[in-house]
mmCIF file of N, CA and C in Angstrom:
data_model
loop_
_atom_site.group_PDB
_atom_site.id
_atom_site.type_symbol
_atom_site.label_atom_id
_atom_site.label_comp_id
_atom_site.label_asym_id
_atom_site.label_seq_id
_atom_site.Cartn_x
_atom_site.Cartn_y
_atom_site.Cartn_z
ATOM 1 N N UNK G 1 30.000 -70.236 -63.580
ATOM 2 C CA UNK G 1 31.263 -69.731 -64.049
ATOM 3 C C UNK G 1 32.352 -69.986 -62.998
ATOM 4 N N UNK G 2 31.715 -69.850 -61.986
ATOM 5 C CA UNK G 2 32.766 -69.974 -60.462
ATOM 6 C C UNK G 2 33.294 -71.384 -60.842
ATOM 7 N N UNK G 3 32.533 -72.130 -61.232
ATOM 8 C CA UNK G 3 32.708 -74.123 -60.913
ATOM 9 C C UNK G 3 33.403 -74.110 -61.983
ATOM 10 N N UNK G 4 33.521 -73.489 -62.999
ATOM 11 C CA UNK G 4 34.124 -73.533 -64.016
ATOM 12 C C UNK G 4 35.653 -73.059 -63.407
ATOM 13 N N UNK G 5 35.865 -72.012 -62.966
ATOM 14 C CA UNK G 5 37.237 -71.611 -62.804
ATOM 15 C C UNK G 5 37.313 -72.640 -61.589
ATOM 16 N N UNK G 6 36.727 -72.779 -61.086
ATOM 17 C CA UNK G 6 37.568 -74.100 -60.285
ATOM 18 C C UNK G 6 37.891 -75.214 -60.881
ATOM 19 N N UNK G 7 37.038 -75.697 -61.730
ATOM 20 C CA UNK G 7 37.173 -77.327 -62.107
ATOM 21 C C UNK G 7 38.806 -76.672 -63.306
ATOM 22 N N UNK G 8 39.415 -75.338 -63.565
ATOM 23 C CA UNK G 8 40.205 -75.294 -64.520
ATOM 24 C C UNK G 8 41.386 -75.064 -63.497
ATOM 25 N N UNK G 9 41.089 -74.306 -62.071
ATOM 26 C CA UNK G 9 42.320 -73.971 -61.526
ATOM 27 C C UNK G 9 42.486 -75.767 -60.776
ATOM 28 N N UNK G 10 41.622 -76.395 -60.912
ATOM 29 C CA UNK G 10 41.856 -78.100 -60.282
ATOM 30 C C UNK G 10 42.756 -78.601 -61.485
ATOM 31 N N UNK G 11 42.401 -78.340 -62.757
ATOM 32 C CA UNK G 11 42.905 -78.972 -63.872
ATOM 33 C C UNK G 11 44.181 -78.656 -63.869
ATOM 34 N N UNK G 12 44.368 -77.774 -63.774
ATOM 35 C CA UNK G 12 46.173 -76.431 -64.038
ATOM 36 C C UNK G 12 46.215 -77.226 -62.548
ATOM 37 N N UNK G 13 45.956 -77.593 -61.147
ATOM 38 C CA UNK G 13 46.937 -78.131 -60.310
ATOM 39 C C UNK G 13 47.059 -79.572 -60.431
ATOM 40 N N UNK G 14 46.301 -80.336 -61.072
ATOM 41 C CA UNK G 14 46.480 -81.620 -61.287
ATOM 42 C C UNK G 14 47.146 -82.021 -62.367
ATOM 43 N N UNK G 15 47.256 -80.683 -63.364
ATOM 44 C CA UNK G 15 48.648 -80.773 -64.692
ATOM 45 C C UNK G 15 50.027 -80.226 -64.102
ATOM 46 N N UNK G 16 49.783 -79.815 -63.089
ATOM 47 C CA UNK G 16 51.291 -79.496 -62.409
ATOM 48 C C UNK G 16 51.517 -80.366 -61.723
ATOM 49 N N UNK G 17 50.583 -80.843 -61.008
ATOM 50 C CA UNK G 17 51.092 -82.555 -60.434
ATOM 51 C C UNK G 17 51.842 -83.766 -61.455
ATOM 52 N N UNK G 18 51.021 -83.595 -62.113
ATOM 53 C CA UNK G 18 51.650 -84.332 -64.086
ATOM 54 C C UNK G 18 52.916 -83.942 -63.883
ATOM 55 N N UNK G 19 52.936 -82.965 -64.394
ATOM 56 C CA UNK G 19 54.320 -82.218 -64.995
ATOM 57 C C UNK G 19 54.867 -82.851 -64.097
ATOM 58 N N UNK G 20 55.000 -82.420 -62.432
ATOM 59 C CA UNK G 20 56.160 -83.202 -61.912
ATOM 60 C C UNK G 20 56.927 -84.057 -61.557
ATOM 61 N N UNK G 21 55.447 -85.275 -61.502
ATOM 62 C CA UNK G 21 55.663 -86.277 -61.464
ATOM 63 C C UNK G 21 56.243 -86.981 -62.811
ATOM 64 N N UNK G 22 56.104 -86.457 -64.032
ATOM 65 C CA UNK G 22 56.739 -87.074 -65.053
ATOM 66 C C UNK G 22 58.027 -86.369 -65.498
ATOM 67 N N UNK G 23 58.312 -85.123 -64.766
ATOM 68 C CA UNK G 23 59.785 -84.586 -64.598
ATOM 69 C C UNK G 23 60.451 -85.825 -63.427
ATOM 70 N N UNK G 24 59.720 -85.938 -62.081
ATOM 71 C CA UNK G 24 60.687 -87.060 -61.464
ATOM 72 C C UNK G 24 60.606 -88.485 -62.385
ATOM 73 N N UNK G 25 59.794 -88.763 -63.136
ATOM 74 C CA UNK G 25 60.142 -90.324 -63.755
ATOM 75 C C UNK G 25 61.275 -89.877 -64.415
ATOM 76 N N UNK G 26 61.150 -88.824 -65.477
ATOM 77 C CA UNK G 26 62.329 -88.604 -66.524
ATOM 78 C C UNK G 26 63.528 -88.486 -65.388
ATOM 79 N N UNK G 27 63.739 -88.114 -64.444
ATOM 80 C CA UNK G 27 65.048 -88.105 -63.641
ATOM 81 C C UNK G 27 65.040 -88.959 -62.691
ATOM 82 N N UNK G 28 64.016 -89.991 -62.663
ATOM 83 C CA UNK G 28 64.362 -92.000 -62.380
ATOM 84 C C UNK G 28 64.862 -92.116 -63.570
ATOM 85 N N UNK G 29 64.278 -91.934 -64.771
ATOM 86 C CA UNK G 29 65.019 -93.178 -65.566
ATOM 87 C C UNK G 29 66.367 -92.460 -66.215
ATOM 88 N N UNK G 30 66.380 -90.964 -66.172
ATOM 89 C CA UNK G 30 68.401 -90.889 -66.105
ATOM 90 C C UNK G 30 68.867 -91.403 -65.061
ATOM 91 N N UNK G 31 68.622 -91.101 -64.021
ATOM 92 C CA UNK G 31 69.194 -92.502 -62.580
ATOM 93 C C UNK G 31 69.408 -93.434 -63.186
ATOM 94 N N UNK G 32 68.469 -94.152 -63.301
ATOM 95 C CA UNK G 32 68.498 -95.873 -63.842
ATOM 96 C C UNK G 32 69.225 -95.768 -64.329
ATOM 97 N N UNK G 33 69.155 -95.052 -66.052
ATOM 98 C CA UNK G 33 70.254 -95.423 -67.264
ATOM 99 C C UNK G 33 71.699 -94.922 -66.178
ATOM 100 N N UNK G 34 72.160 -94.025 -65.715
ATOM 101 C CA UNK G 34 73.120 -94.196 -65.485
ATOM 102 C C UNK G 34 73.606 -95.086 -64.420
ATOM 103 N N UNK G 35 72.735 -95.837 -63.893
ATOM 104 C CA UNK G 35 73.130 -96.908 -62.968
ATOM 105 C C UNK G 35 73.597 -98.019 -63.319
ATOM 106 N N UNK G 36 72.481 -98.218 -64.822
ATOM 107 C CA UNK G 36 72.955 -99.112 -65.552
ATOM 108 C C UNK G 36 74.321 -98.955 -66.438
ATOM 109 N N UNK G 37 74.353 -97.902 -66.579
ATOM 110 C CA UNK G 37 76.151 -97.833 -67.678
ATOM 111 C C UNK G 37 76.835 -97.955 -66.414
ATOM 112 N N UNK G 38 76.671 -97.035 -65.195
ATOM 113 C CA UNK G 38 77.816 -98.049 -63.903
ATOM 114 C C UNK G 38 78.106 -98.966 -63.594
ATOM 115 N N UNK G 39 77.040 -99.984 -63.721
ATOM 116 C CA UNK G 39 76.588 -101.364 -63.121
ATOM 117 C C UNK G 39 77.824 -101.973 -64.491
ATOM 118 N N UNK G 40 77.283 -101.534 -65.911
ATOM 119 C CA UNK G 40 78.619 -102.312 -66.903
ATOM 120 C C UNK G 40 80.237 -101.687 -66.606
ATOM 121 N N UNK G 41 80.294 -100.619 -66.640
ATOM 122 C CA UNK G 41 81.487 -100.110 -66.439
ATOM 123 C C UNK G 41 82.463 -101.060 -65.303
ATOM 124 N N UNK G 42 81.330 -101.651 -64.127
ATOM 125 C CA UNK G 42 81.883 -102.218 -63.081
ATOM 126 C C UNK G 42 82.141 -103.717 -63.484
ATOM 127 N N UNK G 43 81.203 -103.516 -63.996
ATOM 128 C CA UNK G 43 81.579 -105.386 -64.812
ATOM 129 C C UNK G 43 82.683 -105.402 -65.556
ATOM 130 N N UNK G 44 83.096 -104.977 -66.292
ATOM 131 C CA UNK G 44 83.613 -104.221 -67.481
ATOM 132 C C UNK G 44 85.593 -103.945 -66.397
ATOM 133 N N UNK G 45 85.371 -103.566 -65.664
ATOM 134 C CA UNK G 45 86.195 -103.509 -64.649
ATOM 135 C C UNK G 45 86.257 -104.724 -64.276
ATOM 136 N N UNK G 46 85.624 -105.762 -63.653
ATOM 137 C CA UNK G 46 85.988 -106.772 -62.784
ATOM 138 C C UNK G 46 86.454 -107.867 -63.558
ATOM 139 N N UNK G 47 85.828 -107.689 -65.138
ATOM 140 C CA UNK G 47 86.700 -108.569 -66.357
ATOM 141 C C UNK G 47 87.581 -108.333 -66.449
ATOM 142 N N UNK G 48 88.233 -106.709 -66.763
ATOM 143 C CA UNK G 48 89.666 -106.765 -66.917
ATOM 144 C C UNK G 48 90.665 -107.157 -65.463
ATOM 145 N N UNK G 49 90.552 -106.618 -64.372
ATOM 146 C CA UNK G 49 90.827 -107.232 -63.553
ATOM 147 C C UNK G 49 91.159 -108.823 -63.406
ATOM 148 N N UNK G 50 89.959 -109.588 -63.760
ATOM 149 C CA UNK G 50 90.140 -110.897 -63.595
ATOM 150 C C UNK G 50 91.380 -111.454 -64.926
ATOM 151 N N UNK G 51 91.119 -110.762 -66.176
ATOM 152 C CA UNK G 51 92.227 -110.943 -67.098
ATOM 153 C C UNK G 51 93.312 -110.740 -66.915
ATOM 154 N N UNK G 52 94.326 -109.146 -66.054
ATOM 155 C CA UNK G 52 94.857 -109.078 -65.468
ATOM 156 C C UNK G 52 95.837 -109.949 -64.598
ATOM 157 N N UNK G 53 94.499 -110.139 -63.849
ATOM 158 C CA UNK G 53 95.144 -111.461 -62.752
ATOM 159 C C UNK G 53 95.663 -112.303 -63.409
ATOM 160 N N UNK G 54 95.019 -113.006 -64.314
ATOM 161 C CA UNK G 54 95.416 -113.974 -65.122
ATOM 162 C C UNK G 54 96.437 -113.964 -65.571
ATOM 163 N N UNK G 55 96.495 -112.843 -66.995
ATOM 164 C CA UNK G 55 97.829 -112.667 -67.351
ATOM 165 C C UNK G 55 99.332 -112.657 -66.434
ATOM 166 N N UNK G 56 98.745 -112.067 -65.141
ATOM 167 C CA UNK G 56 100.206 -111.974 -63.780
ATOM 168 C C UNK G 56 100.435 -113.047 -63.574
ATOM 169 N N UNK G 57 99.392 -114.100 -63.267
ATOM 170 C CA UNK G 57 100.022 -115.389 -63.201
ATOM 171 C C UNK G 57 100.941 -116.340 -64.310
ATOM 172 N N UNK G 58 100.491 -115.928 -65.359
ATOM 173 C CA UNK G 58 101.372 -116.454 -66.515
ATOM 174 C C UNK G 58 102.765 -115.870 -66.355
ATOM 175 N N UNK G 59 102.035 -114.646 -66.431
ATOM 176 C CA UNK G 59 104.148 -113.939 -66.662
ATOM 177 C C UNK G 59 104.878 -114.736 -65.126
ATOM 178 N N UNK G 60 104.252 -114.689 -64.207
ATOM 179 C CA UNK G 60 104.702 -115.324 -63.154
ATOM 180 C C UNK G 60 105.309 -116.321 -63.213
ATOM 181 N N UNK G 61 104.488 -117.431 -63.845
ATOM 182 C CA UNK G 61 105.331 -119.144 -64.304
ATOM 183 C C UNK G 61 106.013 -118.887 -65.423
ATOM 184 N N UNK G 62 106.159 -118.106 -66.438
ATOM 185 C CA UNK G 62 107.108 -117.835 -67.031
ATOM 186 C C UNK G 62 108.151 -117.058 -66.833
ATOM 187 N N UNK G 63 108.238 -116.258 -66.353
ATOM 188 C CA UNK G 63 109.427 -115.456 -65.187
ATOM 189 C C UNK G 63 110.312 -116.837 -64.484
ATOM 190 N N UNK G 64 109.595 -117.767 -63.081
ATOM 191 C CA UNK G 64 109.896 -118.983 -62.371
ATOM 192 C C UNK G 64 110.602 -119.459 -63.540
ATOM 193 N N UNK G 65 109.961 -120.259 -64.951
ATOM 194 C CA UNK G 65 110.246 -121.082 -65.423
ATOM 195 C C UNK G 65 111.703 -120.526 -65.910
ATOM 196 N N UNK G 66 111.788 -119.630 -66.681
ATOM 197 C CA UNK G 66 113.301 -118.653 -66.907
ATOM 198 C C UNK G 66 114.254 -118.610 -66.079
ATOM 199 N N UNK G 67 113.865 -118.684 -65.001
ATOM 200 C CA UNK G 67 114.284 -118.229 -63.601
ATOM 201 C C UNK G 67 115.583 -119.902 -63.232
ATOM 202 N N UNK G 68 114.877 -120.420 -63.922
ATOM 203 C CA UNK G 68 115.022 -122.076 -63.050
ATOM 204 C C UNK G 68 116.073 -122.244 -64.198
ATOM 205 N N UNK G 69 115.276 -122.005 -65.289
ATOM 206 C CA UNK G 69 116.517 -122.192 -66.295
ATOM 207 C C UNK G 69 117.915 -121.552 -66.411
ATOM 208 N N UNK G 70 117.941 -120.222 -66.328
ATOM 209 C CA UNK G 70 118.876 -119.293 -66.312
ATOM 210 C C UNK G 70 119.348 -120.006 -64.783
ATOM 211 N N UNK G 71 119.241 -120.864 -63.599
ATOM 212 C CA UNK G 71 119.733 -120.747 -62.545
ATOM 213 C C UNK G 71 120.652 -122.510 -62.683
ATOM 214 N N UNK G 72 119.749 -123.234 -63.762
ATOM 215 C CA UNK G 72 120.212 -124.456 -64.329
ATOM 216 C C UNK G 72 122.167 -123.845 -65.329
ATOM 217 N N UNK G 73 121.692 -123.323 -66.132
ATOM 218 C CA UNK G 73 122.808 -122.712 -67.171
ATOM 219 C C UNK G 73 123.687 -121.734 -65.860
ATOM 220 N N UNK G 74 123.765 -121.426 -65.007
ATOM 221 C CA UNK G 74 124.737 -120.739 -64.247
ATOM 222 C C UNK G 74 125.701 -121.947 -63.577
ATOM 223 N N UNK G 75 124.548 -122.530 -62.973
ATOM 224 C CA UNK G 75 125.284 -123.980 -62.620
ATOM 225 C C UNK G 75 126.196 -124.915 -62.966
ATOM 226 N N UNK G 76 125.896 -124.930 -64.558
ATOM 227 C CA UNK G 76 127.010 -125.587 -65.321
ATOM 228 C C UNK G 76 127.690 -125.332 -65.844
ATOM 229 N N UNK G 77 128.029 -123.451 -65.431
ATOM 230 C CA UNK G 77 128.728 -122.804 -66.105
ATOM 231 C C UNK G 77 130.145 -122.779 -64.879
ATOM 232 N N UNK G 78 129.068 -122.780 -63.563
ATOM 233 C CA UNK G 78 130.294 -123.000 -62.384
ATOM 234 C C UNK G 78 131.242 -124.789 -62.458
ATOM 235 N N UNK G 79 129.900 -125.106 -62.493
ATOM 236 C CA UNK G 79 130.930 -126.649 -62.645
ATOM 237 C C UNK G 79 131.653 -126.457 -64.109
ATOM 238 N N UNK G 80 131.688 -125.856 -65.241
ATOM 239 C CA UNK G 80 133.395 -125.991 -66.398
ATOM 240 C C UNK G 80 134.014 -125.446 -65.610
ATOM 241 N N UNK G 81 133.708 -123.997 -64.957
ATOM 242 C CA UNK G 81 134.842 -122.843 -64.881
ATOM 243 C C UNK G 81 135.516 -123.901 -63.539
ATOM 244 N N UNK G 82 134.982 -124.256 -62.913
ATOM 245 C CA UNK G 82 135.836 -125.362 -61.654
ATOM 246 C C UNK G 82 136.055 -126.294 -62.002
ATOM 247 N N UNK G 83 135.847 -126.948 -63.451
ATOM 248 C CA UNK G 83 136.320 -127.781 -64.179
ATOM 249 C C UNK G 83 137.820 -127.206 -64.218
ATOM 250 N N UNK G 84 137.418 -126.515 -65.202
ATOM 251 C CA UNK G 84 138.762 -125.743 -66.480
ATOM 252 C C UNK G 84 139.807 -125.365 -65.142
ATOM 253 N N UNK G 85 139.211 -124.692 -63.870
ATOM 254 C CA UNK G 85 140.504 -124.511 -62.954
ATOM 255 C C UNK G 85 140.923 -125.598 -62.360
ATOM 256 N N UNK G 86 140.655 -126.672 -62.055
ATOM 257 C CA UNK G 86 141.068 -127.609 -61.411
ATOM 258 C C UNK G 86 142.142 -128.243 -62.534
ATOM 259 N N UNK G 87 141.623 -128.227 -63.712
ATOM 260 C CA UNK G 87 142.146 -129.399 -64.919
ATOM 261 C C UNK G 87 143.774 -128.084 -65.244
ATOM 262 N N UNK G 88 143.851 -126.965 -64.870
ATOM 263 C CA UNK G 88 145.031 -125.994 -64.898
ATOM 264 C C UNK G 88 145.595 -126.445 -63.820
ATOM 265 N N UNK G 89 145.171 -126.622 -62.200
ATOM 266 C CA UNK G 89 145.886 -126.825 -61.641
ATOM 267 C C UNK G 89 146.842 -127.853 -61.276
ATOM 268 N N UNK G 90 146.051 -129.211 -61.994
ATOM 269 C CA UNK G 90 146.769 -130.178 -62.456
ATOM 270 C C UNK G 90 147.671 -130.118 -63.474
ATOM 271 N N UNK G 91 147.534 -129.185 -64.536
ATOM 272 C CA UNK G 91 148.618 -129.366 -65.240
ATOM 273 C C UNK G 91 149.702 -128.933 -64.713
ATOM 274 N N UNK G 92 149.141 -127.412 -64.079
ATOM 275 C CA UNK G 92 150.679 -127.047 -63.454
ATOM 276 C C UNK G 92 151.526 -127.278 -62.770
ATOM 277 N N UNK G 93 151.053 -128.796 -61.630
ATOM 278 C CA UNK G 93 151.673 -129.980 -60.842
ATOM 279 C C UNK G 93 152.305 -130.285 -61.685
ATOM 280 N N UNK G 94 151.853 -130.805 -62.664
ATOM 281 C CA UNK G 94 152.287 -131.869 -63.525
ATOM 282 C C UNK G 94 153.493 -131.533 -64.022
ATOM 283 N N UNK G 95 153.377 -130.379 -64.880
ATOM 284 C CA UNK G 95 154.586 -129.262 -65.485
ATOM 285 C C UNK G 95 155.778 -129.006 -64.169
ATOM 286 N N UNK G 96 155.421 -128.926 -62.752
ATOM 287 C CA UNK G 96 156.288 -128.835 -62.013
ATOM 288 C C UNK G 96 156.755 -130.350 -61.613
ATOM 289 N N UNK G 97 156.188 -131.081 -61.580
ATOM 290 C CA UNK G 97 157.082 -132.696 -61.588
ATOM 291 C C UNK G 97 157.234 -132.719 -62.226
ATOM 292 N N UNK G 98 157.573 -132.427 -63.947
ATOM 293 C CA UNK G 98 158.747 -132.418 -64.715
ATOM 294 C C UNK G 98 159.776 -131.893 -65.106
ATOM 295 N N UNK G 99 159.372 -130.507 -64.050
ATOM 296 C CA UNK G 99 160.755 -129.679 -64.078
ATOM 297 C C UNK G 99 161.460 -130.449 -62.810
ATOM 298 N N UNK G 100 161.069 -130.816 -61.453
ATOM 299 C CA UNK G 100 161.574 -131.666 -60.609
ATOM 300 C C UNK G 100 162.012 -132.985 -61.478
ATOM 301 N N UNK G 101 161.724 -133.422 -62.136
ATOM 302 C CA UNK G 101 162.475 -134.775 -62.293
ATOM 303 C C UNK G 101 163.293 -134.447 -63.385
ATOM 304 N N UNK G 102 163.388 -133.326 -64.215
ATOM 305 C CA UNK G 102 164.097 -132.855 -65.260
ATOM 306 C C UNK G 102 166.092 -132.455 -64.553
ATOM 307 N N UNK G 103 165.055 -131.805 -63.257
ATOM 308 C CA UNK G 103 166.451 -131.534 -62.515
ATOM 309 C C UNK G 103 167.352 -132.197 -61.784
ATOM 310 N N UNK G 104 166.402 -133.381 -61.262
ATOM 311 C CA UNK G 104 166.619 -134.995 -60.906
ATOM 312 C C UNK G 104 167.878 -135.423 -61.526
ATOM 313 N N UNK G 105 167.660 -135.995 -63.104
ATOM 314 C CA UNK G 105 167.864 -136.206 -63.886
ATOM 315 C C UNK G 105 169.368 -135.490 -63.880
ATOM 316 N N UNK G 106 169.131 -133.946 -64.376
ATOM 317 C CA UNK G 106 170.304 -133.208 -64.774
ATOM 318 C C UNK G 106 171.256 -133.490 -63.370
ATOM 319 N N UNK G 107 170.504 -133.501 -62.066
ATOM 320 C CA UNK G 107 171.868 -133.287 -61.233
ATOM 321 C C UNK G 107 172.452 -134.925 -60.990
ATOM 322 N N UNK G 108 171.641 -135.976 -61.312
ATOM 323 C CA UNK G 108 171.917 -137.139 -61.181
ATOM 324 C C UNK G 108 173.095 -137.080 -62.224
ATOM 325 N N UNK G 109 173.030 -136.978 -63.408
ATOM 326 C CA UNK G 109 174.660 -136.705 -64.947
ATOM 327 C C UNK G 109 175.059 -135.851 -64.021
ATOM 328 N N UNK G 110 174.920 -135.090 -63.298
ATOM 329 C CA UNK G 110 176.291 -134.214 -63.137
ATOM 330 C C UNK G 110 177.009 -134.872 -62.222
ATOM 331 N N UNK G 111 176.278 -135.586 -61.645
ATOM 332 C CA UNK G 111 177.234 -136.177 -60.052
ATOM 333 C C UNK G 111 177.514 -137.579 -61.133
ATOM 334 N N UNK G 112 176.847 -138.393 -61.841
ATOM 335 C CA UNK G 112 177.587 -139.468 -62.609
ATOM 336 C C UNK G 112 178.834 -139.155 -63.329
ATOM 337 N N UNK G 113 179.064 -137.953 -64.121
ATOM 338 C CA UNK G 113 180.028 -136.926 -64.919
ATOM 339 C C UNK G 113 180.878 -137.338 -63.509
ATOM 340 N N UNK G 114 180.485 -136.215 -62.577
ATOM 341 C CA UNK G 114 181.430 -136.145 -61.657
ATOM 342 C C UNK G 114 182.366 -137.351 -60.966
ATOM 343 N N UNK G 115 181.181 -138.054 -60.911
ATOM 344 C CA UNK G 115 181.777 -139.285 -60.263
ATOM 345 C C UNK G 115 183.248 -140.146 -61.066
ATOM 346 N N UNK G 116 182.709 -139.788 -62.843
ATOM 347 C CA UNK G 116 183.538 -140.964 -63.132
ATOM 348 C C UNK G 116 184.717 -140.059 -63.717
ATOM 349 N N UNK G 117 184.688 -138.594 -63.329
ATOM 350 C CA UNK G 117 186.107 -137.796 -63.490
ATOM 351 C C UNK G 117 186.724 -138.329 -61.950
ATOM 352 N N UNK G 118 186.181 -138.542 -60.854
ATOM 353 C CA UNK G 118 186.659 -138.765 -59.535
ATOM 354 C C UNK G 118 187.672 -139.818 -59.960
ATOM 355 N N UNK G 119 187.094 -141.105 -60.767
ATOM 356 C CA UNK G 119 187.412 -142.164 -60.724
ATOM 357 C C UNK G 119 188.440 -142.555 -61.695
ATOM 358 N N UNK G 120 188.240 -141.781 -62.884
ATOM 359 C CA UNK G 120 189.497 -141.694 -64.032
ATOM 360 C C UNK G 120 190.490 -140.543 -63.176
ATOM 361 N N UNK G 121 190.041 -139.465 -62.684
ATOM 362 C CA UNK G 121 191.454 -138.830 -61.935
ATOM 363 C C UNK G 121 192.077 -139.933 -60.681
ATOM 364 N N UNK G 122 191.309 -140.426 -60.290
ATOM 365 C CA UNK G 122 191.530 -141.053 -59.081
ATOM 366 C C UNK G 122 192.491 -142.622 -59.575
ATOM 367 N N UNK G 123 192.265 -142.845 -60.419
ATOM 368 C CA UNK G 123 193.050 -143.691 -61.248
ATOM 369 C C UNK G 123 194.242 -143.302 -61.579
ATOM 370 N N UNK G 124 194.287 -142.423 -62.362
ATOM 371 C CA UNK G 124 195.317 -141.862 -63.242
ATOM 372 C C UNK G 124 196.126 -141.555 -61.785
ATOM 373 N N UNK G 125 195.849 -141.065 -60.916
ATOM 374 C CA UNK G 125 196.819 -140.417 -59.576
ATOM 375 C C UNK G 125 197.722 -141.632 -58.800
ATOM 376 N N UNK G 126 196.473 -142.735 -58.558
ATOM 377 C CA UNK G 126 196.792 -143.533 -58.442
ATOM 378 C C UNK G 126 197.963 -144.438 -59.191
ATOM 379 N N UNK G 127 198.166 -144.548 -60.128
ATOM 380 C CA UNK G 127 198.824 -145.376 -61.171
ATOM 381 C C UNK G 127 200.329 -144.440 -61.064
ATOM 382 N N UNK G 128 199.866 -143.261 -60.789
ATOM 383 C CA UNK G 128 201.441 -142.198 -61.125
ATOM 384 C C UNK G 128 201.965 -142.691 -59.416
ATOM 385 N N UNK G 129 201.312 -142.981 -58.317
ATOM 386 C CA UNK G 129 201.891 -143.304 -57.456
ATOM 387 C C UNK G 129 202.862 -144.425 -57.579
ATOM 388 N N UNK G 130 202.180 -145.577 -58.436
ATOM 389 C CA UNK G 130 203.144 -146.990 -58.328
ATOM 390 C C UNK G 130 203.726 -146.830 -59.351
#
């Protein structure tokens, strides 16, 4: 009876050895599984990341490329506007050498006027002398 309660209190410690050892597998393999949903999560991460990157570089050469353009269209917006002022400032030379030669002109008749009243008075005075 003795060998008996031993070979049962051996049994009850070698089923508690069981038990625990298949309580630590069951809490290896929640470890594992959750090592493994980390292990994707991290992947899962280093894809979007790498997409990321990717995408930054696009907006990047498309930003540059905008960049170049919008800096093209400013450019030729400076060369009209220094067009359009230069092509004013010529006119307004221009408009002022024709008010200069307009006045040319006018004071040249006034001194011709003048001249040939000099010359009909200067006559007429003359003639009353002899």
């Amino acid at each position: 009876m003795q060998k008996l309660m031993l070979q049962i209190q051996e049994l009850q410690l070698s089923n508690q050895k069981l038990t625990d050892k298949n309580t630590s597998l069951q809490n290896s393999d929640k470890q594992l599984k959750r090592a493994e949903e980390l292990m994707q999560i991290v992947e899962q991460k280093e894809k979007d990341t790498e997409m990321l990157a990717e995408y930054s570089k696009r907006e990047k050469e498309k930003f540059q490329r905008k960049n170049e353009q919008l800096s093209k269209i400013i450019e030729r917006e400076a060369e009209c506007i220094a067009e359009e002022k230069n092509r004013k400032v010529r006119d307004k030379s221009e408009i002022k050498q024709r008010k200069v030669i307009k006045f040319a002109v006018a004071a040249i008749s006034i001194l011709m006027i003048y001249s040939m009243c000099v010359t009909v008075h200067g006559s007429a005075t003359t003639q009353a002398y002899l």
